[in-house]
Amino acid sequence: QKEVEQDPGPLSVPEGAIVSLNCTYSNSAFQYFMWYRQYSRKGPELLMYTYSSGNKEDGRFTAQVDKSSKYISLFIRDSQPSDSATYLCAMSENTDKLIFGTGTRLQVFP
Amino acid sequence: GAVVSQHPSRVICKSGTSVKIECRSLDFQATTMFWYRQFPKQSLMLMATSNEGSKATYEQGVEKDKFLINHASLTLSTLTVTSAHPEDSSFYICSASGLAGGSDTQYFGPGTRLTVL
């Protein structure tokens, strides 16, 4: 069993839809949770950074962490074609070694 | 802020040659730099962690004599793939962490695509 599980997709949604991306994990010691966006042939770009459980909102993006269920989510409101990318969840026990999910490929069509 | 650059962005080399990839933190001091490898449609796999002025810590299964890492300053780390072979072809990405913007998290470079013929 992988430490971090993420559905690879692809997920295809119409412009304006609400997108829900999720990861599950097995290591209860994870405390730091991140979401990265990666465009094709580019490095990952940090979107959201959360410590421990709870919600965090930044513009159209909302990150949720449920440590009791070992489940994290990223919601994208009013999705745009420019949001089309691969979204990677990552988590760690400290701020050093990150464990990544495989990434979910999202396509937002006009 | 928190910009990390990599050079070159793309390199093609013959089997048996060595390739050096540079990773720079442009606007902050990176106490720690990380090197990842990403195969197509797969996740990022951590290869090694390096702290400025000390030897890198390699992940299990990564040959330290093949992937030489030097972290000579707080803004520069290099990865040298020695005697590269076609199976080393991959997307190599570095990240840097330090107190950039008050957040001790990792910021990634744009990646280097290595193709070994």
Short mmCIF file of C-alpha atoms in Angstrom, two decimals:
data_model
loop_
_atom_site.label_atom_id
_atom_site.label_comp_id
_atom_site.label_asym_id
_atom_site.label_seq_id
_atom_site.Cartn_x
_atom_site.Cartn_y
_atom_site.Cartn_z
CA GLN A 1 0.00 0.00 0.00
CA LYS A 2 1.34 3.42 -0.94
CA GLU A 3 1.70 6.00 1.79
CA VAL A 4 -0.31 8.48 -0.24
CA GLU A 5 -3.08 7.51 -2.65
CA GLN A 6 -4.42 9.85 -5.30
CA ASP A 7 -6.70 9.11 -8.23
CA PRO A 8 -4.71 9.89 -11.39
CA GLY A 9 -7.79 10.90 -13.37
CA PRO A 10 -8.09 12.42 -15.85
CA LEU A 11 -10.89 14.57 -14.50
CA SER A 12 -12.71 16.56 -17.15
CA VAL A 13 -15.11 19.33 -16.14
CA PRO A 14 -16.83 22.28 -17.86
CA GLU A 15 -15.72 25.82 -17.17
CA GLY A 16 -17.34 27.22 -14.03
CA ALA A 17 -17.71 23.86 -12.30
CA ILE A 18 -16.58 23.14 -8.77
CA VAL A 19 -13.71 20.68 -8.77
CA SER A 20 -12.96 18.34 -5.89
CA LEU A 21 -9.56 16.67 -5.69
CA ASN A 22 -8.68 14.21 -2.95
CA CYS A 23 -5.91 12.20 -1.37
CA THR A 24 -5.86 9.57 1.31
CA TYR A 25 -2.87 8.58 3.36
CA SER A 26 -1.83 5.94 5.83
CA ASN A 27 0.80 7.62 8.01
CA SER A 28 -0.89 9.21 11.02
CA ALA A 29 2.31 11.15 11.77
CA PHE A 30 1.83 13.44 8.77
CA GLN A 31 1.22 16.98 9.98
CA TYR A 32 1.95 19.17 6.97
CA PHE A 33 -0.25 18.98 3.91
CA MET A 34 0.30 20.70 0.61
CA TRP A 35 -1.24 20.95 -2.81
CA TYR A 36 0.89 21.68 -5.83
CA ARG A 37 -0.12 22.46 -9.39
CA GLN A 38 2.10 21.19 -12.17
CA TYR A 39 1.74 22.22 -15.79
CA SER A 40 3.12 19.93 -18.44
CA ARG A 41 6.93 19.79 -18.46
CA LYS A 42 7.18 22.32 -15.61
CA GLY A 43 8.06 22.15 -11.94
CA PRO A 44 5.33 21.99 -9.28
CA GLU A 45 3.93 25.27 -8.00
CA LEU A 46 2.78 25.49 -4.39
CA LEU A 47 -0.94 26.27 -4.14
CA MET A 48 -1.93 25.57 -0.57
CA TYR A 49 -0.08 24.75 2.63
CA THR A 50 -1.89 23.50 5.72
CA TYR A 51 -0.67 22.43 9.10
CA SER A 52 -2.72 19.79 10.92
CA SER A 53 -6.49 19.58 10.52
CA GLY A 54 -8.89 22.23 9.31
CA ASN A 55 -9.75 24.35 6.31
CA LYS A 56 -7.81 27.00 4.49
CA GLU A 57 -9.13 29.26 1.77
CA ASP A 58 -7.24 31.29 -0.79
CA GLY A 59 -9.28 32.88 -3.55
CA ARG A 60 -11.00 30.15 -5.54
CA PHE A 61 -9.09 27.41 -3.74
CA THR A 62 -10.04 25.71 -0.48
CA ALA A 63 -7.97 23.02 1.20
CA GLN A 64 -9.42 20.70 3.79
CA VAL A 65 -7.61 18.26 6.06
CA ASP A 66 -9.38 15.56 8.07
CA LYS A 67 -6.70 13.82 10.07
CA SER A 68 -9.17 11.47 11.75
CA SER A 69 -10.06 10.04 8.35
CA LYS A 70 -6.58 10.55 6.87
CA TYR A 71 -8.17 12.40 3.99
CA ILE A 72 -7.36 15.72 2.38
CA SER A 73 -9.19 17.66 -0.29
CA LEU A 74 -8.69 20.60 -2.61
CA PHE A 75 -11.72 22.42 -3.97
CA ILE A 76 -11.55 24.76 -6.93
CA ARG A 77 -14.51 27.07 -7.41
CA ASP A 78 -15.47 28.63 -10.73
CA SER A 79 -12.91 26.51 -12.55
CA GLN A 80 -11.20 28.03 -15.57
CA PRO A 81 -9.48 26.47 -18.59
CA SER A 82 -6.23 27.86 -17.18
CA ASP A 83 -6.70 25.55 -14.18
CA SER A 84 -6.06 22.59 -16.48
CA ALA A 85 -2.97 20.92 -15.02
CA THR A 86 -1.91 18.05 -12.81
CA TYR A 87 -2.59 18.58 -9.12
CA LEU A 88 -0.28 16.86 -6.66
CA CYS A 89 -0.94 16.40 -3.01
CA ALA A 90 2.08 16.18 -0.73
CA MET A 91 2.50 15.63 2.94
CA SER A 92 5.19 15.25 5.55
CA GLU A 93 5.87 14.65 9.21
CA ASN A 94 8.07 17.73 9.29
CA THR A 95 8.88 20.31 6.65
CA ASP A 96 11.63 18.23 5.11
CA LYS A 97 10.76 14.97 3.40
CA LEU A 98 7.65 15.31 1.29
CA ILE A 99 5.67 12.30 0.16
CA PHE A 100 3.75 12.98 -3.03
CA GLY A 101 0.64 11.49 -4.50
CA THR A 102 0.75 10.46 -8.14
CA GLY A 103 -1.18 13.56 -9.16
CA THR A 104 -4.63 14.06 -10.67
CA ARG A 105 -4.81 15.40 -14.18
CA LEU A 106 -7.55 18.01 -14.48
CA GLN A 107 -8.96 19.34 -17.71
CA VAL A 108 -11.39 22.26 -17.71
CA PHE A 109 -13.07 22.71 -21.06
CA PRO A 110 -14.71 25.97 -22.23
CA GLY B 1 9.43 35.85 -3.90
CA ALA B 2 10.57 32.24 -3.39
CA VAL B 3 11.90 31.69 -6.89
CA VAL B 4 14.00 28.67 -7.70
CA SER B 5 15.75 28.30 -11.03
CA GLN B 6 17.32 25.30 -12.74
CA HIS B 7 19.80 25.09 -15.54
CA PRO B 8 19.74 23.66 -18.11
CA SER B 9 16.04 23.16 -18.76
CA ARG B 10 16.77 20.41 -21.21
CA VAL B 11 19.81 18.31 -22.00
CA ILE B 12 20.48 15.50 -24.42
CA CYS B 13 23.67 13.52 -24.01
CA LYS B 14 25.34 10.35 -25.15
CA SER B 15 25.48 7.27 -22.98
CA GLY B 16 28.52 7.27 -20.71
CA THR B 17 28.86 11.02 -20.38
CA SER B 18 28.28 13.07 -17.23
CA VAL B 19 25.71 15.81 -16.91
CA LYS B 20 25.58 18.60 -14.34
CA ILE B 21 22.34 20.30 -13.34
CA GLU B 22 22.29 23.51 -11.31
CA CYS B 23 19.62 24.60 -8.87
CA ARG B 24 19.56 28.13 -7.52
CA SER B 25 17.35 29.91 -5.02
CA LEU B 26 17.15 33.42 -6.44
CA ASP B 27 15.62 35.49 -3.67
CA PHE B 28 16.13 33.58 -0.46
CA GLN B 29 18.74 31.52 1.31
CA ALA B 30 18.00 27.83 1.06
CA THR B 31 19.18 25.96 4.10
CA THR B 32 18.09 22.71 2.51
CA MET B 33 17.76 21.65 -1.10
CA PHE B 34 16.10 18.53 -2.42
CA TRP B 35 16.48 16.61 -5.66
CA TYR B 36 13.58 14.68 -7.16
CA ARG B 37 13.12 12.53 -10.21
CA GLN B 38 9.82 12.22 -12.05
CA PHE B 39 9.08 9.61 -14.68
CA PRO B 40 6.20 10.17 -17.13
CA LYS B 41 2.78 10.03 -15.46
CA GLN B 42 4.38 9.22 -12.13
CA SER B 43 4.84 11.16 -8.97
CA LEU B 44 7.94 12.93 -7.78
CA MET B 45 10.39 10.61 -6.07
CA LEU B 46 12.85 12.13 -3.64
CA MET B 47 16.42 11.21 -4.50
CA ALA B 48 18.42 13.11 -1.90
CA THR B 49 18.41 15.93 0.59
CA SER B 50 21.32 18.31 0.95
CA ASN B 51 22.19 20.92 3.51
CA GLU B 52 24.66 23.65 2.77
CA GLY B 53 28.19 22.61 3.59
CA SER B 54 27.46 19.01 4.44
CA LYS B 55 27.12 15.72 2.60
CA ALA B 56 23.82 14.87 0.99
CA THR B 57 21.51 12.26 2.44
CA TYR B 58 20.37 9.81 -0.21
CA GLU B 59 17.12 7.89 -0.29
CA GLN B 60 17.19 4.12 -0.33
CA GLY B 61 18.00 2.77 -3.76
CA VAL B 62 19.66 5.93 -5.04
CA GLU B 63 23.36 5.44 -5.87
CA LYS B 64 25.34 8.24 -4.30
CA ASP B 65 28.35 7.60 -6.55
CA LYS B 66 26.18 7.96 -9.62
CA PHE B 67 24.22 11.02 -8.54
CA LEU B 68 26.73 13.44 -7.05
CA ILE B 69 25.26 16.33 -5.13
CA ASN B 70 27.11 19.43 -4.06
CA HIS B 71 25.53 22.18 -1.97
CA ALA B 72 28.34 24.67 -1.81
CA SER B 73 26.37 27.76 -0.84
CA LEU B 74 22.99 28.79 0.52
CA THR B 75 21.77 29.56 -2.98
CA LEU B 76 23.29 26.85 -5.15
CA SER B 77 23.14 23.07 -5.33
CA THR B 78 24.31 20.89 -8.20
CA LEU B 79 23.39 17.38 -9.25
CA THR B 80 25.83 15.52 -11.48
CA VAL B 81 24.63 12.39 -13.19
CA THR B 82 27.82 10.44 -13.83
CA SER B 83 28.20 7.95 -16.66
CA ALA B 84 24.61 8.48 -17.70
CA HIS B 85 22.66 5.64 -19.31
CA PRO B 86 19.33 5.64 -21.16
CA GLU B 87 17.51 4.47 -18.02
CA ASP B 88 18.61 7.72 -16.32
CA SER B 89 16.46 9.66 -18.77
CA SER B 90 13.90 11.47 -16.65
CA PHE B 91 12.66 14.83 -15.44
CA TYR B 92 14.88 16.04 -12.58
CA ILE B 93 13.42 18.68 -10.29
CA CYS B 94 15.05 20.46 -7.40
CA SER B 95 13.37 22.26 -4.54
CA ALA B 96 14.66 24.58 -1.90
CA SER B 97 13.43 25.33 1.55
CA GLY B 98 14.32 28.13 3.87
CA LEU B 99 12.44 30.89 5.59
CA ALA B 100 11.10 32.32 2.35
CA GLY B 101 8.21 34.64 3.09
CA GLY B 102 8.13 33.33 6.67
CA SER B 103 7.15 29.87 5.53
CA ASP B 104 9.57 26.99 5.83
CA THR B 105 8.23 24.99 2.92
CA GLN B 106 9.63 23.71 -0.35
CA TYR B 107 9.66 25.74 -3.53
CA PHE B 108 10.35 23.91 -6.74
CA GLY B 109 12.45 24.72 -9.74
CA PRO B 110 11.10 24.36 -13.28
CA GLY B 111 12.83 21.01 -13.81
CA THR B 112 15.46 19.64 -16.16
CA ARG B 113 14.57 17.08 -18.78
CA LEU B 114 17.44 14.69 -19.33
CA THR B 115 17.53 12.44 -22.36
CA VAL B 116 20.36 9.93 -22.62
CA LEU B 117 20.84 8.44 -26.05
#
